CSV table of C-alpha atoms in Angstrom, one decimal:
chain,number,residue,atom,x,y,z
A,812,MET,CA,32.8,156.7,93.4
A,813,MET,CA,31.8,153.1,94.2
A,814,ILE,CA,33.7,151.4,97.0
A,815,ARG,CA,34.7,148.0,95.8
A,816,ILE,CA,34.5,145.4,98.6
A,817,CYS,CA,35.5,141.8,99.2
A,818,LEU,CA,34.0,139.9,102.1
A,819,ALA,CA,35.7,136.9,103.9
A,820,ASP,CA,33.7,135.1,106.6
A,821,ASP,CA,33.4,131.4,107.2
A,822,HIS,CA,29.8,131.7,108.1
A,823,ALA,CA,27.9,131.5,104.8
A,824,ILE,CA,24.8,133.1,106.3
A,825,VAL,CA,26.7,136.1,107.4
A,826,LEU,CA,28.3,136.5,104.0
A,827,GLU,CA,24.9,136.3,102.3
A,828,GLY,CA,23.3,138.8,104.6
A,829,LEU,CA,26.2,141.3,104.4
A,830,ARG,CA,26.5,141.0,100.7
A,831,ALA,CA,22.8,141.8,100.2
A,832,LEU,CA,23.0,144.8,102.6
A,833,VAL,CA,26.2,146.2,101.0
A,834,ASP,CA,24.9,145.8,97.5
A,835,GLY,CA,21.8,147.7,98.5
A,836,GLU,CA,24.0,150.8,99.3
A,837,PRO,CA,24.3,153.3,96.5
A,838,ASP,CA,28.1,153.8,97.0
A,839,MET,CA,29.2,150.2,97.6
A,840,THR,CA,29.5,147.0,95.7
A,841,VAL,CA,30.6,143.5,96.6
A,842,VAL,CA,33.1,142.3,94.0
A,843,GLY,CA,34.0,139.1,95.7
A,844,ALA,CA,33.3,136.9,98.7
A,845,THR,CA,34.8,133.7,100.2
A,846,THR,CA,34.2,131.4,103.2
A,847,ASP,CA,37.7,129.9,102.8
A,848,GLY,CA,40.5,131.5,104.8
A,849,ASP,CA,43.1,130.1,102.3
A,850,ALA,CA,41.4,131.7,99.4
A,851,VAL,CA,41.5,135.3,100.6
A,852,GLU,CA,44.9,136.2,99.1
A,853,ALA,CA,43.9,134.9,95.6
A,854,LEU,CA,40.6,136.7,95.8
A,855,VAL,CA,42.3,140.0,96.8
A,856,ARG,CA,44.9,139.6,94.0
A,857,ARG,CA,42.2,138.9,91.4
A,858,GLU,CA,39.7,141.6,92.4
A,859,ALA,CA,42.0,144.3,93.9
A,860,PRO,CA,39.2,145.6,96.2
A,861,ASP,CA,39.3,149.0,98.0
A,862,VAL,CA,38.2,147.4,101.3
A,863,LEU,CA,38.4,143.8,102.6
A,864,VAL,CA,35.9,142.9,105.3
A,865,LEU,CA,37.7,140.1,107.1
A,866,ASP,CA,36.2,137.8,109.8
A,867,TYR,CA,38.6,137.6,112.8
A,868,GLU,CA,38.5,133.8,112.8
A,869,LEU,CA,38.3,132.4,109.4
A,870,GLY,CA,38.3,128.6,109.7
A,871,GLY,CA,41.7,127.8,111.2
A,872,ARG,CA,43.2,131.1,110.2
A,873,ARG,CA,43.1,134.3,112.2
A,874,ALA,CA,42.9,137.7,110.7
A,875,PRO,CA,46.4,138.8,111.7
A,876,GLU,CA,47.9,135.8,109.8
A,877,VAL,CA,45.8,136.6,106.7
A,878,ILE,CA,46.8,140.2,106.8
A,879,GLN,CA,50.4,139.4,107.1
A,880,ALA,CA,50.2,137.2,104.0
A,881,LEU,CA,48.3,139.9,102.2
A,882,ARG,CA,51.0,142.4,102.9
A,883,GLN,CA,53.5,140.4,100.9
A,884,GLY,CA,51.4,141.2,97.8
A,885,GLU,CA,51.5,144.2,95.5
A,886,GLN,CA,48.2,145.6,96.4
A,887,VAL,CA,46.9,145.7,100.0
A,888,PRO,CA,43.3,146.8,100.4
A,889,ARG,CA,42.1,148.7,103.5
A,890,ILE,CA,41.1,146.0,106.0
A,891,LEU,CA,38.1,146.0,108.3
A,892,ILE,CA,38.1,143.1,110.8
A,893,LEU,CA,34.7,141.8,111.7
A,894,THR,CA,34.5,140.0,115.1
A,895,ALA,CA,32.1,139.1,117.9
A,896,TYR,CA,34.8,139.7,120.5
A,897,HIS,CA,35.6,143.1,121.8
A,898,ASP,CA,38.1,142.0,124.5
A,899,GLY,CA,41.4,143.7,124.8
A,900,GLU,CA,43.4,141.0,123.2
A,901,THR,CA,41.3,141.0,120.0
A,902,ILE,CA,41.3,144.8,119.7
A,903,ARG,CA,45.0,144.9,120.3
A,904,SER,CA,45.9,142.1,117.9
A,905,ALA,CA,43.6,143.8,115.2
A,906,LEU,CA,45.5,147.0,115.7
A,907,GLU,CA,48.9,145.5,115.7
A,908,SER,CA,48.1,143.4,112.6
A,909,GLY,CA,47.9,146.7,110.7
A,910,ALA,CA,44.1,146.5,110.0
A,911,GLU,CA,42.4,149.9,109.5
A,912,GLY,CA,39.4,149.1,111.7
A,913,LEU,CA,37.3,146.8,113.7
A,914,ALA,CA,33.5,146.2,113.4
A,915,LEU,CA,31.4,144.1,115.8
A,916,LYS,CA,29.1,141.3,114.9
A,917,THR,CA,27.4,142.0,118.2
A,918,ALA,CA,26.4,145.4,116.9
A,919,SER,CA,24.1,146.5,114.1
A,920,PRO,CA,25.4,145.6,110.6
A,921,GLN,CA,24.6,149.3,109.8
A,922,GLN,CA,27.7,150.1,111.9
A,923,THR,CA,29.7,147.8,109.7
A,924,LEU,CA,28.6,149.9,106.7
A,925,SER,CA,29.7,153.1,108.5
A,926,ALA,CA,33.0,151.5,109.4
A,927,ILE,CA,33.6,150.6,105.7
A,928,ARG,CA,33.1,154.2,104.7
A,929,GLN,CA,35.3,155.4,107.5
A,930,VAL,CA,38.3,153.2,106.6
A,931,MET,CA,37.8,154.1,103.0
A,932,ALA,CA,38.1,157.8,104.0
A,933,GLY,CA,41.4,156.9,105.6
A,934,GLN,CA,40.3,156.8,109.3
A,935,LEU,CA,41.3,154.2,111.8
A,936,VAL,CA,38.2,152.7,113.3
A,937,PHE,CA,38.8,151.3,116.8
A,938,PRO,CA,37.2,151.8,120.2
A,939,GLN,CA,38.3,154.9,122.0
A,940,ALA,CA,39.5,152.6,124.8
A,941,ALA,CA,42.2,151.3,122.5
A,942,ARG,CA,43.8,154.7,122.3
A,943,ARG,CA,46.9,153.7,124.4
A,944,TRP,CA,47.7,151.1,121.8
A,945,LEU,CA,46.7,153.3,118.9
A,946,GLU,CA,49.3,155.9,120.0
A,947,ALA,CA,51.9,153.3,120.2
A,948,ARG,CA,51.1,152.1,116.7
A,949,GLN,CA,51.3,155.5,115.3
A,950,ALA,CA,54.6,156.1,117.0
A,951,SER,CA,56.0,152.9,115.7
A,952,ARG,CA,54.8,153.6,112.2
A,953,SER,CA,56.8,156.8,112.1
A,954,ASP,CA,59.8,154.8,113.2
A,955,GLU,CA,61.7,153.6,110.3
A,956,VAL,CA,64.0,150.6,110.3
A,957,THR,CA,67.4,151.9,111.3
A,958,ALA,CA,70.6,151.1,109.4
A,959,ARG,CA,71.8,148.8,112.2
A,960,GLU,CA,68.5,147.0,112.4
A,961,ARG,CA,68.6,146.5,108.6
A,962,GLU,CA,72.1,145.0,109.0
A,963,VAL,CA,70.8,142.6,111.8
A,964,TRP,CA,67.8,141.8,109.6
A,965,GLY,CA,70.1,140.8,106.7
A,966,LEU,CA,72.0,138.4,109.0
A,967,ILE,CA,68.8,136.9,110.4
A,968,ALA,CA,67.8,136.2,106.8
A,969,GLU,CA,71.1,134.4,106.3
A,970,GLY,CA,70.1,132.2,109.2
A,971,LEU,CA,72.6,133.5,111.9
A,972,THR,CA,71.8,133.2,115.6
A,973,ASN,CA,72.0,136.2,117.9
A,974,VAL,CA,75.4,135.0,119.2
A,975,GLN,CA,76.7,134.8,115.7
A,976,ILE,CA,75.3,138.2,114.7
A,977,ALA,CA,76.9,139.7,117.9
A,978,GLU,CA,80.3,138.2,116.8
A,979,ARG,CA,79.9,139.4,113.2
A,980,LEU,CA,79.0,143.0,114.2
A,981,ALA,CA,81.2,143.2,117.3
A,982,LEU,CA,78.2,143.9,119.5
A,983,SER,CA,77.1,142.3,122.8
A,984,GLU,CA,74.4,139.6,122.6
A,985,ASN,CA,72.1,141.8,124.6
A,986,THR,CA,72.4,144.7,122.1
A,987,VAL,CA,71.6,142.3,119.3
A,988,LYS,CA,68.6,141.1,121.2
A,989,PHE,CA,67.5,144.7,121.6
A,990,HIS,CA,67.8,145.4,117.9
A,991,VAL,CA,66.0,142.1,117.0
A,992,GLN,CA,63.1,143.0,119.3
A,993,HIS,CA,62.7,146.5,117.8
A,994,LEU,CA,63.0,145.2,114.3
A,995,PHE,CA,60.3,142.6,114.9
A,996,GLN,CA,58.0,145.2,116.3
A,997,LYS,CA,58.6,147.5,113.3
A,998,LEU,CA,58.1,144.7,110.8
A,999,GLY,CA,55.1,143.3,112.7
A,1000,VAL,CA,56.6,139.8,112.6
A,1001,LYS,CA,56.6,137.3,115.4
A,1002,ASN,CA,59.8,135.3,114.7
A,1003,ARG,CA,63.0,134.9,112.8
A,1004,THR,CA,61.4,132.9,110.0
A,1005,GLU,CA,58.9,135.5,109.4
A,1006,ALA,CA,61.5,138.2,109.5
A,1007,ALA,CA,63.6,136.3,107.0
A,1008,LEU,CA,60.7,135.7,104.7
A,1009,ARG,CA,60.0,139.4,104.8
A,1010,HIS,CA,63.5,140.2,104.0
A,1011,ALA,CA,63.1,138.6,100.6
A,1012,THR,CA,60.4,141.3,99.8
A,1013,SER,CA,62.0,144.1,101.8
A,1014,GLY,CA,61.7,146.6,99.0
A,1015,ARG,CA,58.2,147.1,100.2
A,1016,VAL,CA,58.9,147.9,103.8
A,1017,PRO,CA,60.4,151.2,105.1
A,1018,ARG,CA,64.1,151.5,104.5
A,1019,GLY,CA,66.6,152.9,106.8
A,1020,PRO,CA,68.0,156.3,105.9
A,1021,THR,CA,71.5,155.0,105.1
A,1022,THR,CA,70.9,151.8,103.2
A,1023,GLY,CA,71.7,151.4,99.6
B,721,MET,CA,41.7,106.1,144.5
B,722,THR,CA,44.1,108.9,143.9
B,723,THR,CA,41.5,111.6,144.0
B,724,ALA,CA,40.6,110.7,147.6
B,725,GLU,CA,44.1,111.7,148.6
B,726,GLU,CA,43.8,115.1,147.1
B,727,SER,CA,43.4,117.9,149.6
B,728,PRO,CA,40.2,119.9,149.4
B,729,GLY,CA,42.3,123.0,148.6
B,730,THR,CA,43.8,121.5,145.5
B,731,ALA,CA,40.5,120.2,144.3
B,732,SER,CA,38.9,123.7,144.7
B,733,LEU,CA,41.8,125.2,142.7
B,734,ARG,CA,41.4,122.6,139.9
B,735,LEU,CA,37.6,123.3,139.8
B,736,LEU,CA,38.4,127.0,139.3
B,737,ALA,CA,40.3,126.2,136.1
B,738,THR,CA,37.7,123.7,135.0
B,739,GLY,CA,35.0,126.3,135.5
B,740,GLU,CA,36.8,128.7,133.2
B,741,ARG,CA,37.1,126.0,130.5
B,742,GLU,CA,33.3,125.4,130.8
B,743,LEU,CA,32.7,129.2,130.3
B,744,GLN,CA,35.0,129.1,127.3
B,745,ARG,CA,32.9,126.4,125.7
B,746,ILE,CA,29.6,128.2,126.4
B,747,VAL,CA,30.9,131.5,125.0
B,748,LEU,CA,32.1,129.6,121.9
B,749,ASP,CA,28.6,128.1,121.4
B,750,MET,CA,27.1,131.6,121.6
B,751,HIS,CA,29.6,132.9,119.2
B,752,ASP,CA,29.2,130.2,116.6
B,753,GLY,CA,25.4,130.0,116.8
B,754,PRO,CA,23.2,132.9,117.9
B,755,VAL,CA,25.6,135.7,117.1
B,756,GLN,CA,26.1,134.8,113.5
B,757,ASP,CA,22.4,134.1,113.0
B,758,LEU,CA,21.3,137.4,114.6
B,759,PHE,CA,23.8,139.4,112.7
B,760,ALA,CA,22.8,137.8,109.4
B,761,ALA,CA,19.1,138.3,110.2
B,762,MET,CA,19.7,142.0,111.0
B,763,SER,CA,21.5,142.5,107.7
B,764,HIS,CA,18.5,141.2,105.8
B,765,LEU,CA,16.0,143.2,107.9
B,766,GLN,CA,17.9,146.4,107.4
B,767,LEU,CA,17.8,145.9,103.6
B,768,LEU,CA,14.1,145.0,103.8
B,769,GLU,CA,13.4,148.1,105.9
B,770,ARG,CA,14.7,150.3,103.2
B,771,GLU,CA,12.8,148.6,100.5
B,772,LEU,CA,9.6,149.1,102.4
B,773,ALA,CA,9.6,152.9,102.2
B,774,ALA,CA,6.3,152.9,100.3
B,775,GLN,CA,4.6,150.8,103.1
B,776,PRO,CA,5.0,152.8,106.3
B,777,GLU,CA,3.3,150.3,108.6
B,778,ALA,CA,5.4,147.3,107.4
B,779,GLN,CA,8.4,149.5,107.6
B,780,ARG,CA,7.6,150.4,111.2
B,781,ARG,CA,7.3,146.8,112.2
B,782,THR,CA,10.6,146.0,110.5
B,783,GLN,CA,12.3,148.8,112.4
B,784,GLN,CA,10.8,147.4,115.6
B,785,SER,CA,12.2,143.9,114.8
B,786,ILE,CA,15.6,145.5,114.1
B,787,HIS,CA,15.6,147.2,117.5
B,788,LEU,CA,14.7,144.0,119.3
B,789,LEU,CA,17.5,142.0,117.6
B,790,GLU,CA,19.9,144.8,118.3
B,791,ARG,CA,19.0,144.7,121.9
B,792,ALA,CA,19.4,140.9,122.0
B,793,LEU,CA,22.8,141.2,120.4
B,794,GLY,CA,23.8,143.9,122.8
B,795,GLU,CA,23.0,141.6,125.7
B,796,ILE,CA,25.0,138.8,124.2
B,797,ARG,CA,27.9,141.3,123.7
B,798,THR,CA,27.9,142.0,127.4
B,799,LEU,CA,27.6,138.3,128.4
B,800,ILE,CA,30.5,137.4,126.1
B,801,GLY,CA,32.5,140.2,127.5
B,802,VAL,CA,31.9,139.2,131.1
B,803,PHE,CA,32.2,135.4,130.8
B,804,ARG,CA,34.8,134.8,128.1
B,805,PRO,CA,38.1,133.7,129.7
B,806,PRO,CA,40.9,135.8,128.4
B,807,GLY,CA,43.4,133.0,127.6
B,808,PHE,CA,44.6,132.4,131.1
B,809,GLU,CA,46.9,129.6,130.2
B,810,ARG,CA,48.8,131.3,127.3
B,811,ARG,CA,48.9,135.0,128.3
B,812,ASP,CA,50.8,136.7,131.2
B,813,LEU,CA,49.1,138.5,134.0
B,814,GLY,CA,49.9,142.0,132.9
B,815,ALA,CA,48.5,141.4,129.4
B,816,ILE,CA,45.2,139.9,130.6
B,817,LEU,CA,44.6,142.7,133.2
B,818,GLU,CA,45.4,145.4,130.7
B,819,GLY,CA,43.0,143.7,128.2
B,820,LEU,CA,40.3,143.6,130.9
B,821,VAL,CA,40.7,147.3,131.6
B,822,VAL,CA,40.4,148.2,127.9
B,823,GLN,CA,37.3,146.0,127.6
B,824,HIS,CA,35.7,147.6,130.6
B,825,GLU,CA,36.4,151.1,129.1
B,826,ALA,CA,35.0,150.0,125.7
B,827,LEU,CA,31.8,148.7,127.4
B,828,THR,CA,31.2,151.5,129.8
B,829,ASP,CA,32.9,154.6,128.3
B,830,GLN,CA,34.5,155.0,131.7
B,831,SER,CA,38.1,155.8,131.9
B,832,VAL,CA,40.4,153.7,134.1
B,833,GLU,CA,43.9,154.6,135.1
B,834,LEU,CA,46.0,151.4,135.2
B,835,THR,CA,49.5,151.1,136.7
B,836,LEU,CA,51.2,147.7,136.2
B,837,ASP,CA,54.3,146.8,138.0
B,838,PRO,CA,56.7,146.1,135.1
B,839,ALA,CA,58.2,143.2,137.0
B,840,LEU,CA,55.1,141.1,137.7
B,841,GLY,CA,56.9,137.9,136.8
B,842,ASP,CA,55.3,134.5,136.6
B,843,CYS,CA,51.9,134.0,138.2
B,844,PRO,CA,50.3,130.7,139.1
B,845,LEU,CA,47.1,129.9,137.2
B,846,PRO,CA,44.7,130.0,140.1
B,847,THR,CA,46.1,133.4,141.3
B,848,LYS,CA,45.9,134.7,137.7
B,849,ILE,CA,42.2,133.7,137.4
B,850,ALA,CA,41.4,135.1,140.8
B,851,LEU,CA,43.1,138.5,140.1
B,852,TYR,CA,41.3,138.8,136.8
B,853,ARG,CA,37.8,137.9,138.2
B,854,ILE,CA,38.3,140.1,141.2
B,855,LEU,CA,39.3,143.1,139.1
B,856,GLN,CA,36.4,142.5,136.8
B,857,GLU,CA,34.0,142.4,139.7
B,858,ALA,CA,35.5,145.5,141.3
B,859,LEU,CA,35.4,147.5,138.1
B,860,ALA,CA,31.8,146.4,137.5
B,861,ASN,CA,30.7,147.3,141.0
B,862,SER,CA,32.2,150.8,140.8
B,863,HIS,CA,30.4,151.3,137.5
B,864,ARG,CA,27.1,149.8,138.5
B,865,HIS,CA,26.7,151.1,142.1
B,866,ALA,CA,29.2,153.8,142.8
B,867,ALA,CA,28.5,156.2,140.0
B,868,ALA,CA,32.2,156.8,139.9
B,869,THR,CA,33.8,159.1,137.3
B,870,ARG,CA,37.3,158.0,137.9
B,871,GLN,CA,38.8,154.6,138.7
B,872,THR,CA,42.4,153.7,139.4
B,873,VAL,CA,43.9,150.2,139.3
B,874,THR,CA,47.4,149.3,140.6
B,875,VAL,CA,48.9,145.8,140.4
B,876,GLU,CA,52.2,145.2,142.1
B,877,ARG,CA,54.4,142.4,143.1
B,878,THR,CA,56.1,142.6,146.4
B,879,GLY,CA,58.3,139.6,147.1
B,880,ALA,CA,56.1,136.6,147.6
B,881,GLN,CA,52.8,138.2,146.9
B,882,PHE,CA,50.7,140.1,144.3
B,883,ALA,CA,48.8,143.2,145.5
B,884,LEU,CA,45.8,144.6,143.6
B,885,THR,CA,44.3,148.0,144.5
B,886,VAL,CA,41.2,149.4,142.9
B,887,SER,CA,39.9,152.8,143.9
B,888,ASP,CA,37.1,155.0,142.8
B,889,ASP,CA,35.7,158.5,143.6
B,890,GLY,CA,32.2,157.2,143.7
B,891,ARG,CA,29.5,157.6,146.3
B,892,GLY,CA,30.9,155.0,148.7
B,893,PHE,CA,29.0,152.9,151.2
B,894,GLU,CA,29.1,151.6,154.8
B,895,SER,CA,31.3,148.6,154.1
B,896,ARG,CA,30.7,146.9,157.4
B,897,ARG,CA,27.0,146.8,156.9
B,898,VAL,CA,27.2,145.6,153.3
B,899,LEU,CA,29.7,142.9,154.1
B,900,ALA,CA,27.5,141.7,157.0
B,901,ALA,CA,24.5,141.6,154.8
B,902,GLU,CA,26.3,139.7,152.1
B,903,ALA,CA,27.5,137.1,154.7
B,904,ASP,CA,23.8,136.4,155.4
B,905,VAL,CA,22.5,136.2,151.9
B,906,GLY,CA,25.4,134.6,150.1
B,907,VAL,CA,26.8,135.3,146.7
B,908,GLU,CA,23.6,135.3,144.8
B,909,GLY,CA,21.9,137.9,146.8
B,910,GLY,CA,25.0,140.0,147.5
B,911,HIS,CA,24.8,143.7,146.6
B,912,PHE,CA,28.3,144.1,145.6
B,913,GLY,CA,29.6,140.7,144.8
B,914,LEU,CA,32.1,141.3,147.6
B,915,ARG,CA,31.3,137.9,149.0
B,916,GLY,CA,32.5,136.4,145.8
B,917,ILE,CA,35.8,138.3,146.0
B,918,GLN,CA,36.2,137.3,149.6
B,919,ASP,CA,35.7,133.6,148.7
B,920,ARG,CA,38.3,133.7,146.0
B,921,VAL,CA,40.8,135.4,148.3
B,922,GLY,CA,40.0,132.9,151.1
B,923,MET,CA,40.5,129.9,148.8
B,924,LEU,CA,44.0,131.1,147.9
B,925,GLY,CA,45.1,132.2,151.4
B,926,GLY,CA,45.2,135.9,150.6
B,927,THR,CA,44.0,139.1,152.3
B,928,PHE,CA,41.1,141.4,151.5
B,929,THR,CA,40.3,144.9,152.8
B,930,ILE,CA,37.8,147.4,151.7
B,931,GLU,CA,37.7,151.0,152.8
B,932,SER,CA,34.6,153.0,152.0
B,933,ALA,CA,32.3,155.5,153.6
B,934,PRO,CA,29.3,157.3,152.1
B,935,GLY,CA,30.5,160.2,150.0
B,936,ARG,CA,34.2,159.2,150.2
B,937,GLY,CA,34.8,156.7,147.4
B,938,THR,CA,35.9,153.1,147.8
B,939,THR,CA,39.3,151.5,147.9
B,940,LEU,CA,39.6,147.7,147.6
B,941,ARG,CA,42.8,146.0,148.3
B,942,VAL,CA,43.6,142.3,147.7
B,943,THR,CA,46.9,140.4,148.2
B,944,LEU,CA,47.4,136.9,147.0
B,945,PRO,CA,50.5,134.6,147.3
B,946,ALA,CA,52.7,134.5,144.3
B,947,ALA,CA,53.5,130.8,144.7
């Protein structure tokens, strides 16, 4: 089976090189490529690739932001982030963004090819050193949004503040804060606006056991 | 002139932050230029290498070129790792130290046991920079010189100061002799970069102790004022 790949990198020379290399592999084909961070979603929608190789910094947009936008869509490809930086913050944010793997531009492009095959095979490809965060991600993935969190989420989407939510649900403000914090972690969002936006498409995120 | 009224201490601390910003710029230039070019060139060469299967000599030369570029990229990877400031101004102390430990582990395949005080609180910028660079130097020393298999790092806040402790089970050394030698030759010639650590601690009015003996591992402890 051919792995269908889209490439997104704002360095045209990198795209050109990687495209030639990938197309030279018997089991891979590049179905689309872009240097424009704002064009990634449209490209993925159009081509529905198996794997998206995504530069960590794509013009003004960073990979986590692009991934979050992609997750609003119907079809989310497996995502391999390509970066020159292997510092803790980059590794961690790549992991937390929900990407399947990380490949380095300061290593052989051959390793990028291997990583594409690994994420295609369902593996998570991150440095061993990131295990502490990997475990946390796996734990939080198995955590579903609880009924209470879903309730809080709905009120956030209505534009209520924590104080107002506390009043409405007869909870203390601290308890609400606690639920909001966990909800954001589970949804992978940074703020209320993102949580509210996500609420509009909440059919695609894990539901609590007692919702309906 | 207002700068003339500034105390030498304040000027040094400001220079510290300026130095970090300079490093940031240099790393960015490396990232935007050579890294992209080398990675693209290697992609082409790896493809070419496969197409040259019928010409063994040409294929061999291509493989050689690939190895050389790979080595150059590897060196750049280390340089970026060492010099790139971790976002001192926007991230808190715990996050940057944890990130540093993970980066060290990823680079060296060494395992580090890190314990962070959950209540580290706010940390002034010069102290944050100093703790990061000191921990970086200490981890690198123990990897380069001590042949340690195990490293532990503890960061605590006790009242008005931060305390950083870095221990390893490596071969150790005669600390008095090494420190004396470093005092003579200065930072550049120093074996262990301990002089650099001492200078940073001195600038901020902290304390620095090192316990080590041949065959008994090394424990380095630094305290720095939290305000």
